[in-house]
Every structure is written in C-alpha cells, then in structure tokens.
XYZ file of C-alpha atoms in Angstrom:
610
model
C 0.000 0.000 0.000
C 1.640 2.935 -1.348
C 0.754 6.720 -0.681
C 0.827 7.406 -4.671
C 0.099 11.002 -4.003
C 2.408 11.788 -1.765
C 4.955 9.886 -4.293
C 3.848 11.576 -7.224
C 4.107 15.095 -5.465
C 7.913 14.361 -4.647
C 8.730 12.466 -8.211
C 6.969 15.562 -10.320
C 7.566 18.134 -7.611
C 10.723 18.037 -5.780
C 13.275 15.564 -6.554
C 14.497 16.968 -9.466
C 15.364 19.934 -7.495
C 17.470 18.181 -4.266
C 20.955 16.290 -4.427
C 21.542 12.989 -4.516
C 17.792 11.977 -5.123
C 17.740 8.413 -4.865
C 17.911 8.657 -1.189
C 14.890 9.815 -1.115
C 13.262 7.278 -3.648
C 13.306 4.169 -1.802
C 12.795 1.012 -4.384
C 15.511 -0.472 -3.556
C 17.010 -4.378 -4.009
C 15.732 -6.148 -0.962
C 12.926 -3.982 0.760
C 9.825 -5.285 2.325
C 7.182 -3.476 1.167
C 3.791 -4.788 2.962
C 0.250 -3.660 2.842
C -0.612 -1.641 5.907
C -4.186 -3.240 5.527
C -2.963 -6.604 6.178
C -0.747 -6.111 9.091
C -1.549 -4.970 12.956
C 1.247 -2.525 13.495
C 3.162 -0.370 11.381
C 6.761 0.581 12.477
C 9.274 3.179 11.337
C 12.722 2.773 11.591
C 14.336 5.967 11.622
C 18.400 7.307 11.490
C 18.863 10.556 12.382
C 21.979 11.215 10.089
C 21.514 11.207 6.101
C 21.077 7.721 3.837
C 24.468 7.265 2.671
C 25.666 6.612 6.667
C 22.539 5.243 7.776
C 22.325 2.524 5.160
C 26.307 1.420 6.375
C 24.691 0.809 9.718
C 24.357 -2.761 10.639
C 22.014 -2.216 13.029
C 19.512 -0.592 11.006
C 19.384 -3.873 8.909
C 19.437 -6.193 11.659
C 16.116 -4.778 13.351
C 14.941 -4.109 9.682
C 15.268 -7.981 8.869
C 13.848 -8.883 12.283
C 10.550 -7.014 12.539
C 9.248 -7.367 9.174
C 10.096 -11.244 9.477
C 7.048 -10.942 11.827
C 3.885 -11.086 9.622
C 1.688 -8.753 12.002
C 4.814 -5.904 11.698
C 5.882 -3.601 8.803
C 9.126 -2.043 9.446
C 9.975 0.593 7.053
C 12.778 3.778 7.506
C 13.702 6.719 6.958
C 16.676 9.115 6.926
C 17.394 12.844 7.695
C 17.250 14.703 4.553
C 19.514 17.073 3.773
C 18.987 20.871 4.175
C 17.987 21.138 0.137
C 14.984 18.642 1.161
C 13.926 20.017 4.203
C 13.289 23.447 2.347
C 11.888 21.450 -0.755
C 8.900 19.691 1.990
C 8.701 22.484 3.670
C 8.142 24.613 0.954
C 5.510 22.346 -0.419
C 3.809 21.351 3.089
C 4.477 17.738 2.403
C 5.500 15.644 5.566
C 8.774 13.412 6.128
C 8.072 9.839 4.958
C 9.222 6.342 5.057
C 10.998 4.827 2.043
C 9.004 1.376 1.801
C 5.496 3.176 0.904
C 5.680 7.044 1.539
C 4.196 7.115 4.740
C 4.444 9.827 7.256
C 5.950 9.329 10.106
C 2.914 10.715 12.303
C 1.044 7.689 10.518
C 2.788 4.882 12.453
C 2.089 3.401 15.369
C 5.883 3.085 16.787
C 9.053 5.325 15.224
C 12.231 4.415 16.417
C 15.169 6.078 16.472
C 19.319 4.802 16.814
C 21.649 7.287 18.658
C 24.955 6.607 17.401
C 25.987 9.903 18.026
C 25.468 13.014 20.309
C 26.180 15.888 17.658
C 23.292 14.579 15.899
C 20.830 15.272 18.106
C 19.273 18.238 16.673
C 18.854 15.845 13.288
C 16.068 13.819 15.604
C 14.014 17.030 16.272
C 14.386 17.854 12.436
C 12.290 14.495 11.495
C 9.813 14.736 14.570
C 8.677 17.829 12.774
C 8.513 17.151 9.886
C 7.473 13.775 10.269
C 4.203 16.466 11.846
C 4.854 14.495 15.311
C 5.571 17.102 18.552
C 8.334 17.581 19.467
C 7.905 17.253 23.209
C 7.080 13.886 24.905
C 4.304 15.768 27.024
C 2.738 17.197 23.655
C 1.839 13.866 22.708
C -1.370 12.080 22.607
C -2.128 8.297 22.003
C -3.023 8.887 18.459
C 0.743 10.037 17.851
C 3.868 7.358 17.236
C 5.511 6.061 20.323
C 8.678 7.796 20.045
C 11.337 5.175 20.994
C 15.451 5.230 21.067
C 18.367 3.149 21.369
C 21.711 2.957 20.743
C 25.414 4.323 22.222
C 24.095 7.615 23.045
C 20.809 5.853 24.949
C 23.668 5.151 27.760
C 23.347 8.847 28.999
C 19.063 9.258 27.872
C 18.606 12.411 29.748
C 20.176 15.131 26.991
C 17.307 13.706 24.693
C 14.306 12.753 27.528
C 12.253 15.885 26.800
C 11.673 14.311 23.409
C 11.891 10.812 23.804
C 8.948 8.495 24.918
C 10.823 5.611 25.421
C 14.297 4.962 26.110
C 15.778 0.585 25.618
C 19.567 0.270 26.884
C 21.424 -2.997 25.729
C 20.409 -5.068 22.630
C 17.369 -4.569 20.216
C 16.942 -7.399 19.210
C 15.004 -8.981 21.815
C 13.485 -5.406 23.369
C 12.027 -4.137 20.321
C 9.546 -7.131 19.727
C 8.426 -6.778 23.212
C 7.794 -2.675 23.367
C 6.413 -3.075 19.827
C 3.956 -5.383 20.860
C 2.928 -4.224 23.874
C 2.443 -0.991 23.075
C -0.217 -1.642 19.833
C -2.107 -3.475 22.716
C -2.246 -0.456 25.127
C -2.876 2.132 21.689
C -5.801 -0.407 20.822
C -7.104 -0.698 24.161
C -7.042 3.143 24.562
C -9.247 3.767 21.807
C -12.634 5.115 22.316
C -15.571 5.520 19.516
C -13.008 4.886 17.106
C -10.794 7.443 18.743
C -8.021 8.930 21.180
C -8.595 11.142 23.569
C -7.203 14.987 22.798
C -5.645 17.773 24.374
C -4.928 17.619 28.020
C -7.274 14.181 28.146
C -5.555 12.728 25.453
C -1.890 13.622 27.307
C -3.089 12.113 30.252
C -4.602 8.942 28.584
C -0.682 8.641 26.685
C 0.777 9.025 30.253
C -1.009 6.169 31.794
C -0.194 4.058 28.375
C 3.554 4.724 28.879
C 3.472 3.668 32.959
C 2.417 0.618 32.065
C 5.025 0.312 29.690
C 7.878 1.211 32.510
C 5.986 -0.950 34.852
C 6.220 -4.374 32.339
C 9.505 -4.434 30.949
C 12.406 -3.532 32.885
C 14.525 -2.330 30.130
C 12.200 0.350 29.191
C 13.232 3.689 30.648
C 10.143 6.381 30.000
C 11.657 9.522 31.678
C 8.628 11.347 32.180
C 7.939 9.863 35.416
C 11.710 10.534 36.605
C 11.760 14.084 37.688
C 15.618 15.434 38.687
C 16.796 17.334 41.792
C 19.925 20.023 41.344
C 21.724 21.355 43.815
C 24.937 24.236 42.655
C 24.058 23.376 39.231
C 24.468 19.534 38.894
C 22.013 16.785 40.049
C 21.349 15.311 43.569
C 18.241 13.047 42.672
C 16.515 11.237 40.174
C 13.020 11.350 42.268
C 10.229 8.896 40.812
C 6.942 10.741 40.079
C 5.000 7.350 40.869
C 6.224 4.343 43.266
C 4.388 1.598 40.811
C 7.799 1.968 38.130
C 10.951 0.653 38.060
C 13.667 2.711 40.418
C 16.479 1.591 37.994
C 16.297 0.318 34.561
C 17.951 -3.258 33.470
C 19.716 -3.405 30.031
C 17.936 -5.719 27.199
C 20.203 -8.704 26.799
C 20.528 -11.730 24.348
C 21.654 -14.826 26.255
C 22.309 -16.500 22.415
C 23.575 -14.463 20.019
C 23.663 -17.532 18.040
C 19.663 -18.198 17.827
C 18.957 -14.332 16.414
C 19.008 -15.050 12.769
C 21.587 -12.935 10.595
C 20.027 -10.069 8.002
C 20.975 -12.413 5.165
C 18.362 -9.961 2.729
C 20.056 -7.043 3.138
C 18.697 -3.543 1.738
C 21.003 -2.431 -1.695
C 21.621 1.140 -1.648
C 20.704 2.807 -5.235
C 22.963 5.411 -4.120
C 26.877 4.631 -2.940
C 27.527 4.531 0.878
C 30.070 4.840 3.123
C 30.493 0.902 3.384
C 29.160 -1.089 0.347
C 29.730 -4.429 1.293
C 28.102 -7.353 3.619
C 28.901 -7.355 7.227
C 28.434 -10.203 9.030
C 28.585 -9.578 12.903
C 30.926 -13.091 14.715
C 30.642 -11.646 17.796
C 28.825 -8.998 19.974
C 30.976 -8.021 23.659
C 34.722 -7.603 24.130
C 36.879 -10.202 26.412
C 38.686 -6.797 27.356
C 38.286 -3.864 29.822
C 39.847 -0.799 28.359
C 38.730 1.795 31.004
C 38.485 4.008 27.839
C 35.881 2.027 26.493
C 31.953 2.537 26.570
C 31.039 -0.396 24.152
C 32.992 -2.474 25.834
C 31.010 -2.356 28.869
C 27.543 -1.731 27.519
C 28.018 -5.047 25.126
C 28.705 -7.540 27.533
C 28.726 -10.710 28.119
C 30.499 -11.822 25.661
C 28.677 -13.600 22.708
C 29.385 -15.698 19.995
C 28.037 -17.079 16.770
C 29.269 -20.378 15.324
C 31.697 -20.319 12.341
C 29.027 -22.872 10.467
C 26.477 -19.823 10.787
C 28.729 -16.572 10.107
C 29.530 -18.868 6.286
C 26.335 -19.887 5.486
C 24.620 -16.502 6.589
C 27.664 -14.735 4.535
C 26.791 -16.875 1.438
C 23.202 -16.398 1.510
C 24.035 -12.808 2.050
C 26.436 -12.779 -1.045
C 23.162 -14.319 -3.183
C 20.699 -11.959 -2.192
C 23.178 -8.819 -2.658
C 25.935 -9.309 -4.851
C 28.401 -7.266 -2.981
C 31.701 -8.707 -3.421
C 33.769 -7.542 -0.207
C 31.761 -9.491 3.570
C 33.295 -7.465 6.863
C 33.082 -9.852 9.696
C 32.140 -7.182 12.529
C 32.703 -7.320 16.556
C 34.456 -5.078 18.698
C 37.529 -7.133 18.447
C 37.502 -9.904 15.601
C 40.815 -11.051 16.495
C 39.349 -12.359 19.629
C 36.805 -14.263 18.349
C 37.458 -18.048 19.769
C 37.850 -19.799 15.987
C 39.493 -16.735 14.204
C 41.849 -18.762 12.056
C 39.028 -21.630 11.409
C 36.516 -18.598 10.196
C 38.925 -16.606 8.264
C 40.131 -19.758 6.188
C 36.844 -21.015 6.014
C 35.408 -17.727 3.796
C 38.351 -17.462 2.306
C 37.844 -21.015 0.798
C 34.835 -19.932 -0.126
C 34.533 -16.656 -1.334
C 38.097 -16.298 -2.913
C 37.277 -18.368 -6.156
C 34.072 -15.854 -6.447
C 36.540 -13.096 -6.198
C 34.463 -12.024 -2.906
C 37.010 -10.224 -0.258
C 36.906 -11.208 2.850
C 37.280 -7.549 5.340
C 38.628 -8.355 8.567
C 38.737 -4.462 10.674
C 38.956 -3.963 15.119
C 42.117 -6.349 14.839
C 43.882 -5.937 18.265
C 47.219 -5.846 18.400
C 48.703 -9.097 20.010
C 50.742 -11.931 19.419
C 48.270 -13.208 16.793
C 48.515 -9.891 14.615
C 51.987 -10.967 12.761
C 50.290 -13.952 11.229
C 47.116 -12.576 10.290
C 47.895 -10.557 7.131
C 49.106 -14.173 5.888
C 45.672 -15.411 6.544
C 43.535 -12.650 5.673
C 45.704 -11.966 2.405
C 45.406 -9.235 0.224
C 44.784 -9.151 -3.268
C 43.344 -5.284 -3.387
C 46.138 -3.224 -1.919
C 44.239 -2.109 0.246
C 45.162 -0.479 4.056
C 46.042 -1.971 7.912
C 44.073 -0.652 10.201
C 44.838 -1.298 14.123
C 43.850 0.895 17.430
C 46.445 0.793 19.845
C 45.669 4.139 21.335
C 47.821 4.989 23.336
C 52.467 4.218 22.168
C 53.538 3.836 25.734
C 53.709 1.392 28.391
C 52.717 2.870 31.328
C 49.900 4.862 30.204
C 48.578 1.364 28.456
C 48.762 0.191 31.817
C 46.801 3.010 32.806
C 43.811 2.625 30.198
C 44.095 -1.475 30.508
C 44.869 -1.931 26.800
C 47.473 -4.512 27.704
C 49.395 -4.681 24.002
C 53.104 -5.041 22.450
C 54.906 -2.768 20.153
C 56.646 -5.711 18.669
C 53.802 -7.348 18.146
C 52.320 -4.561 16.115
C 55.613 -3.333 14.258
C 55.760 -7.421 13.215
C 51.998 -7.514 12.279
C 53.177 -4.001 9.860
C 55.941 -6.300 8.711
C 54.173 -9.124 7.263
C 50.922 -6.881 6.487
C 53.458 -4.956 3.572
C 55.296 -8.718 2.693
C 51.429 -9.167 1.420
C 51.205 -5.583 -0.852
C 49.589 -3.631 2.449
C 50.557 -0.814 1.454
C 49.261 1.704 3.836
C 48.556 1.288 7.677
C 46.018 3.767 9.416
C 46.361 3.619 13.170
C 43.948 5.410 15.902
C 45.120 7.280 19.674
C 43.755 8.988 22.027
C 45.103 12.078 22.875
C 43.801 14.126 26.405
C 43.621 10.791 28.385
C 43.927 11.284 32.338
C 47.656 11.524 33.180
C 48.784 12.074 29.477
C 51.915 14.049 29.256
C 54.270 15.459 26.700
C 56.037 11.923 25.874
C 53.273 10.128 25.571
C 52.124 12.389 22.518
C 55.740 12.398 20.923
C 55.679 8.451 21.198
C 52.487 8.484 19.139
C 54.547 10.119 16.261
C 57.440 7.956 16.714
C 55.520 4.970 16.330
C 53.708 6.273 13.239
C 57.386 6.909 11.740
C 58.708 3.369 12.933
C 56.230 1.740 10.946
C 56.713 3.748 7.938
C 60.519 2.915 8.189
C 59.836 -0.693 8.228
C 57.477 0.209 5.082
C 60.131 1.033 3.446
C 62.591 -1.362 4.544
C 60.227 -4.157 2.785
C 58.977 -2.335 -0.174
C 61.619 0.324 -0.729
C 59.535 3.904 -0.097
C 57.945 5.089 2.474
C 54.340 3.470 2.133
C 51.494 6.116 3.848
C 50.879 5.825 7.395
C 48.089 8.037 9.371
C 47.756 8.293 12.774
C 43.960 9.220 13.370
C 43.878 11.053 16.883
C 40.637 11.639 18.778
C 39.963 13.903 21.812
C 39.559 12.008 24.495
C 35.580 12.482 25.754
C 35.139 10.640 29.225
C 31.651 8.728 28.746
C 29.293 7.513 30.876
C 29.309 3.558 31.944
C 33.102 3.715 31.765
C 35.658 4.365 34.870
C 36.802 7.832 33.579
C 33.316 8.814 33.870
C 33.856 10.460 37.006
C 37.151 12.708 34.928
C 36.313 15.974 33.513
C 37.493 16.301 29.700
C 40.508 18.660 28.614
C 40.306 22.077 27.762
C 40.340 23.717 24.044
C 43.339 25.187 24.724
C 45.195 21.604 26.119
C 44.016 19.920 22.694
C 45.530 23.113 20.642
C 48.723 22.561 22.084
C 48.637 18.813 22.098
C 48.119 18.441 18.238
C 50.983 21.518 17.477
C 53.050 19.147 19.757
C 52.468 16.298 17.117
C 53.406 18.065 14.339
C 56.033 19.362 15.172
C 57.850 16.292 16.246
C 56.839 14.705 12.732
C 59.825 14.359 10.592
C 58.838 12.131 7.637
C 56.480 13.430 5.253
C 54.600 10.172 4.607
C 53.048 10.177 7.713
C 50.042 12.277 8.502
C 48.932 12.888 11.913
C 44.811 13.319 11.712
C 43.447 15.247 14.990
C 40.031 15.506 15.791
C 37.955 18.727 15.414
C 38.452 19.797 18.500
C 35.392 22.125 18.661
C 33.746 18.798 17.703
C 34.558 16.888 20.334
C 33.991 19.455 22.922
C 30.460 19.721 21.891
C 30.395 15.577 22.091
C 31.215 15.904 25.623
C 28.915 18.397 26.564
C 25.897 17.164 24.838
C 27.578 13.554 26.382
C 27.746 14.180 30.293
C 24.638 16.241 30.501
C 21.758 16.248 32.241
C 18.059 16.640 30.975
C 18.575 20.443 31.520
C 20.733 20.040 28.043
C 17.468 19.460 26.120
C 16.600 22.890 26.325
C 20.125 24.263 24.408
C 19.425 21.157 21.827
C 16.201 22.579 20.770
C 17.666 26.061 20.293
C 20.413 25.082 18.545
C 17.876 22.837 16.525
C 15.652 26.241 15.898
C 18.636 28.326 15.188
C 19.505 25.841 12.136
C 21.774 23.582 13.755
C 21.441 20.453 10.814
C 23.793 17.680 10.472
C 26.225 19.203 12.505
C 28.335 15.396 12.410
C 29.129 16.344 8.848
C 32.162 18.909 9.659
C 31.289 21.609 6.563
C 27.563 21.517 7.994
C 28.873 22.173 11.916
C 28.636 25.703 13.401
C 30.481 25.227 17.148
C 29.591 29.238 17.910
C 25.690 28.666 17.493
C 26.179 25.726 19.705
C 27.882 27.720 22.485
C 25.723 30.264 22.530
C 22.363 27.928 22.805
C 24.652 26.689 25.816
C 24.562 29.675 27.008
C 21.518 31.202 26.664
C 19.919 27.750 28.221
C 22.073 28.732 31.352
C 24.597 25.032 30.926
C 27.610 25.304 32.843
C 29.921 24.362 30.612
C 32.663 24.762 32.835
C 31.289 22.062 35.584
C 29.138 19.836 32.711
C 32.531 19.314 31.050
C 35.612 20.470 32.516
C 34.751 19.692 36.040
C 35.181 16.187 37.653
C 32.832 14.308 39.654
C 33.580 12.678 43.503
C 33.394 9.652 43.364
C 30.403 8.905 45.342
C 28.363 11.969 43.195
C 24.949 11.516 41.992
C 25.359 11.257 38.188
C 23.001 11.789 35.969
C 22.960 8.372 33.782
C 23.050 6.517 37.074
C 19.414 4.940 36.790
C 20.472 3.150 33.694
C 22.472 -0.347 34.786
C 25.222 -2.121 32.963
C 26.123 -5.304 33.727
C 28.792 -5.468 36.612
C 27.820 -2.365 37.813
C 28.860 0.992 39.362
C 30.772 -1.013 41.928
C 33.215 -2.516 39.120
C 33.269 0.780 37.557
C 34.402 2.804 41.006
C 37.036 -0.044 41.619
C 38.501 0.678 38.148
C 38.187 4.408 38.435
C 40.316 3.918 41.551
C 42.750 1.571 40.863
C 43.538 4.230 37.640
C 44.063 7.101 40.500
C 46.937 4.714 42.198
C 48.066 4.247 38.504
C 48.455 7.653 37.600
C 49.745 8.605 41.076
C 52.656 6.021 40.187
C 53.259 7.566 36.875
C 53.712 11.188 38.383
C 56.345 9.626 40.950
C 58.141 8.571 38.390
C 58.764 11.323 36.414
C-alpha cells in the first residue's frame, strides 16, 4: 500500500530539485514493502543522520530484517534529509516519509530512532517535525507514534528525555519485539468511539499508556515519570513521580547471540555509501576492559556465533546482494574463539568468487603478525589497528594490555602481502597524558613507515587518526572531567612538530567537535533545552564537519544557562549523583568505582616517576 500522491508530489515536484535523489526514492534491491491493511502494526525505523551513513549501519538492517520477518509488523525507515529537502517539503507542506510506501511518520504506530551519536541530536528534532509528530514527549497524545530510542548515546538518555517516549539500553533485538507489541495493545485498548482522547485528556490517557510500559519491561526507561533534583548546578536526585515503576532500569540482553538469525536480505543502496559491502557480525561483547571504552562495557557478556552460521549466513548474504567484499564485525575480531578456522573457512569460499573477505577492530597481540598471511590481500588495500595509546605505562593506565613488537611485526608481514598503507587510531587528552606520551604516538607512526620502506623500498602512507579524548558515561573515567580547548591546541601543534617524515600524517580531531560531544555527552536533561535552540537556530547535520557551526552551539549553551565549565571540565567525587546513574550495565557501578580507583593509584605512580 503505497501513498501514490504523496509519491507523485515528490517524483513531479521536488526531486528533481534536491541532491543525490535516490535517497529519497526508496525502491531499492531487498525492501519489504507490505500492505498496511494486512498487518496490525506499522513501524518506522528511523536514522537521524543522512542515507548514505545510515544505510552502512548494521544495526539498522538487523532490526529491519527482524521485525518485518514478523507477519503482524511492517518495518519501514527513513533518513534525515539534507537541508535542500527540508526546504523542498517544507516549501511544499508535504510531511517526512518512510521509504518502503511514503508514509508519514505521524502515521505509524511506533518510530524508532538509533543514537549513534550526540552531535546529531538536533537531526532527531528535524524528522519529529517534519514527520508532523511534537516535538515534546508531554505534547503527545495516544493517536501520535511512540517515540522510541536506542543505541550508544541511549547510555546517557537524559540530553534527549524531553523528546523521547521511550528509552531501551542494551540489545534490540530482543526489546524491540516486546515494546512493539505491547504498546499496539495499550494504543488499541485506549481507543474510544473509534478514537483517542485529545488535548490535556488525550496527554493524560498517553501518560497512563507509557506507565504501564515502565511498569512491564524492565529495560524500558520512559523519563517522564523521573523528575531530577539540582543542587549548585548539577544533580542530587533522580526522584520517581510514581512508586508503581521501576527505580532503575535493566539493560535488554541476548543470552544466544547464536539463535537471532543474521540479516541475510540485506537492503542495496541505489545510491553509494560509506560501506558497500556485507557485514556479518561473529561476535557482539569484548573479552577486554579498556577503562576508555563505553562499548565495551555496555556489550557484555560476551557472545558468539558459530563459524558454520557466520559462512552460510555470509553466502546467503552474497546471493541476495551481490556485494563482493563481507566485513566480519565485533568489537575485536581477532578475539573471536575460531578466528583462524573462520577466516580460512570464507576465504575457501569466497576467494574463487573473487568475494574479499574484510577483517577491521584487529587488536594488536601476538596473533597480529600472522594474520595478514591469513587474511591476504589481493586489493592493496590499508592496515588498520587501534592501539591508542604508544607507551607502556599509560597502556597500563587505560588497561589496553598490548606489544609494540607485536604490532611493528603484524606491519611487517601486512606490507610482505602488498599492504601498502597502515592507518592507526590514539587517544590524545587521556587522564595523566603528558608530553612523551604524545611524541611516542609520532614515533611509532614513523617506525612503521621505516619498516614500510625497509620491505617495499619507499615510504608506504601511514596516518595516525587522533581523537579527543571524551570521558563517557558507563566507563571508569566517567567520574574525569574532559581537557580544555586550549590543552588539545597545544597537544596536536606538539604532534606536528615532532613529525619528521612526510609520509606520515597525523589526523586530529575537530576539536570544537569533540567538545560539543562531551557536553551534549555528560549532561543532564537540563541540556534538552540548548538542543532545541540550537535545533531552531539551524543547527542540521552538525556530524558532517562543513555543515557544523560550534559558535551557534555555544551560545544555545549559554543562553539555556549550561555550565559548561562544571558539565565538562569539572570532575565528579566519586560517590556523586550522576546523571545516567538509573540506567544499569552489567557489573555495575561497583566494578566501575574499583577501576576508576585503581587508575588514580596508577596515575599517582606515573607522576612519581617522572
């Protein structure tokens, strides 16, 4: 069932006049395109960035796969649009709409959103509105979308709980179904003569709707019935509104990664994406602890799928799609128990299709110098490897327990196979970090070019990708303030100037970027209010640097009264109230306060021994 005049309006109307149309076309190889007539609930996966990263995103297709393999569901999706198509819809008072059947978004009964990342916040208010859905959770009546979100940036919900209905920490796959579900029940229950309620009525019927969501599954976090207490500008409390809901909420887990089939139908972009290619995901948790590391502690336990079902789910994959590179995706592949079995087993198959087999998050250990003889490489393509930090001690302090020689031997062999670039990501503005620890990060980038061109007789390209260290929440800095502008100025001239070879780049971070990521990272639900303004002031796929304006975002801080100074810069005690404390990891504050302390001892070591 397809809204034909909402498609025609766009096809004779507007797409002719907006880049990059077939993002905005849908039609593409793969979709599930179901009769709304025929099914009981109608769901809208949405991806608050534009269609060329949205449509790389594993997730998306996972959840995609999953719900419309349920014959009562549709699951459809949509993408931000671009400025050119906001001001096209707008112009012609036609509403955002999903890609399977032109829908708008007001239209279905549950529209879910992934947070993957905190600068695109203001991209979820853009397709609330014009999706004609309000903006505010309390605007909301039952004959509006539950507005539900997951994801990385779910870990902290508060920045986004003015606008969120629903908030799911830990995996989809198994929450989704349930809220889903549920929550047609209380919508059809709800109705009355055909109808919701309106106005303040109608609010009030939605609020009762969403307690007994918070009250039946214990993953789902619905923050209106959470109100917070400050004291000198930072939170005390988290003070429940009614004593029938959950006082903390439990992450969604899957016990068997295993039993949740693959997305072996995957959707085939018209347009080209950022990754064009299958990924196959081997593994889902990380046998490490990097202190550094959200995922790492959000993902756990550690899960595995067999090797028997990564091939066959890769070949069926490779039939329905075409695409001849399959990424085998986890946090650490390396890791993953049968690692040589896998990796020889695709390669047996795939190599006589000419199908390359993509093998990224290797970790550097022992294992590392034999794996670009396994993997091969018949493209010429690049090494990529994350060991963060170059020195000793301060890998002792961030638990990232790895060996230089391990990973100037895994360079070694990786050029003996035509490698013939290696890309390697740090940290820079970690707790403790000091002037050698920088330098060593160029050194290492220029002792791996050296050995380039030792083997293959010129310096091959090496980039060392630095971030800006953002302490997040569920990790044991999360109690450390971040570093100031003017620390990360001085740190990446510090770099640069100790580079001496000219084939290796050293990459910093936007820094204004990544001071915004913090904020918007570590706030409370007081940080909603600067969101919107910097929403209504034009803020618009700020995560795409050329689109980013840091000045309007410092001055919606601002004029919403953040303290930017003790949001960011300022550190908690350890035993403060913070303000993602209501959501629960597995393990625990407890683990995370040991860590956090056993890092102070750490760094208190390092000092002594300057």
């Amino acid at each position: 069932m397809i809204n034909t005049d909402l498609k025609y309006e766009l096809t004779r109307h507007v797409l002719a006049k907006v880049r990059m149309p077939g993002q905005y076309i849908g039609g593409e190889r793969n979709i599930v395109v179901k009769d709304h007539r025929e099914v009981a609930g109608r769901l809208c996966l949405c991806f608050p960035d534009a269609y060329t990263i949205g449509m790389s995103h594993y997730g998306l297709q996972v959840l995609y796969s999953l719900m419309n393999a349920r014959e009562e569901w549709a699951a459809e999706r949509c993408f931000t649009p671009w400025p050119d198509m906001e001001q096209q819809l707008r112009g012609r008072n036609l509403p955002l709409y999903s890609l399977e059947t032109f829908t708008p978004l007001n239209e279905f009964d549950v529209v879910g959103f992934s947070l993957q990342y905190e600068i695109s916040s203001p991209n979820v208010l853009t397709m609330l509105d014009l999706g004609r859905i309000p903006l505010r959770a309390s605007q909301r009546t039952m004959a509006d979308p539950l507005i539900l979100a997951g994801g990385p940036c779910a870990q902290n919900p508060e920045t986004m709980a003015e606008f969120v209905d629903c908030f799911v920490t830990g995996d989809g796959e198994p929450a989704l179904p349930l809220i889903c579900d549920l929550w047609l029940e209380l919508k059809n229950a709800a109705k009355e003569n055909g109808g919701w309620l309106s106005g303040a009525a109608g609010q009030r019927q939605r609020a009762e709707a969403l307690a007994e969501l918070a009250i039946r599954l214990p993953f789902a976090y619905v923050p209106r019935f959470y109100e917070p207490e400050y004291r000198d500008g930072r939170i005390v409390a988290l003070n429940r509104s009614r004593s029938d809901i959950p006082e903390t909420i439990e992450p969604s887990v899957i016990k068997d990664l295993d039993g949740i089939p693959l997305p072996t139908a995957p959707v085939v972009p018209y347009v080209e994406c950022v990754h064009d290619r299958i990924a196959i995901e081997i593994m889902r948790g990380c046998p490490w602890q990097c202190r550094f590391c959200q995922s790492t502690v959000i993902k756990r336990p550690l899960r595995v799928r067999s090797v028997e079902t990564i091939v066959n789910g890769a070949m069926e994959s490779y039939r329905n799609t075409g695409f001849n590179e399959i990424s085998i995706l986890s946090l650490s592949s390396s890791d993953y128990p049968h690692f040589e079995q896998l990796v020889t087993r695709l390669k047996e198959v795939f190599n006589p299709l000419g199908v390359n087999i993509s093998v990224p998050s290797l970790r550097v250990n022992e294992q590392l110098r034999t794996i670009a003889d396994l993997v091969g490489n018949g493209r010429r393509a690049g090494l990529t490897l994350a060991p963060e930090v170059a020195r000793d001690d301060m890998r002792e302090q961030i638990r990232k327990k790895i060996k230089n020689e391990d990973l100037f031997e895994g360079c070694r062999v990786a050029f003996k196979n035509n490698y013939e670039s290696v890309k390697l990501y740090f940290l820079c503005g970690l707790p403790g970090e000091r002037a050698v620890d920088l330098e060593g990060i160029v050194e290492m980038a220029e002792t791996i070019s050296r050995i380039g061109k030792e083997i293959r007789g010129r310096y091959p390209k090496v980039t060392a990708s630095v971030s800006n260290f953002v302490p997040k929440a569920h990790t044991p800095y999360q109690w450390n303030g971040m570093q100031r502008r003017e620390y990360f100025q001085w740190a990446h001239k510090h770099m640069w100037k100790h580079r001496k070879i000219r084939s290796v780049n050293i990459k910093c971070h936007n820094i204004e970027t990544s001071l915004l990521e913090g904020v918007l990272s570590r706030g409370d639900r007081r940080t909603c209010e600067a969101i919107e303004l910097a929403w209504r002031r034009g803020a618009r796929m700020d995560g795409w640097t050329e689109m980013l304006d840091a000045d309007r975002w410092w001055q919606a801080l601002h004029d919403s009264d953040i303290d930017i100074e003790k949001q960011l810069h300022e550190p908690y005690e350890l035993m403060s109230k913070l303000p993602w404390d209501h959501v629960n990891v597995k393990y625990g504050r407890d683990f995370l306060e040991k860590e956090q302390n056993r890092s102070v001892l750490q760094l208190d070591a390092m000092a002594d021994a300057q």
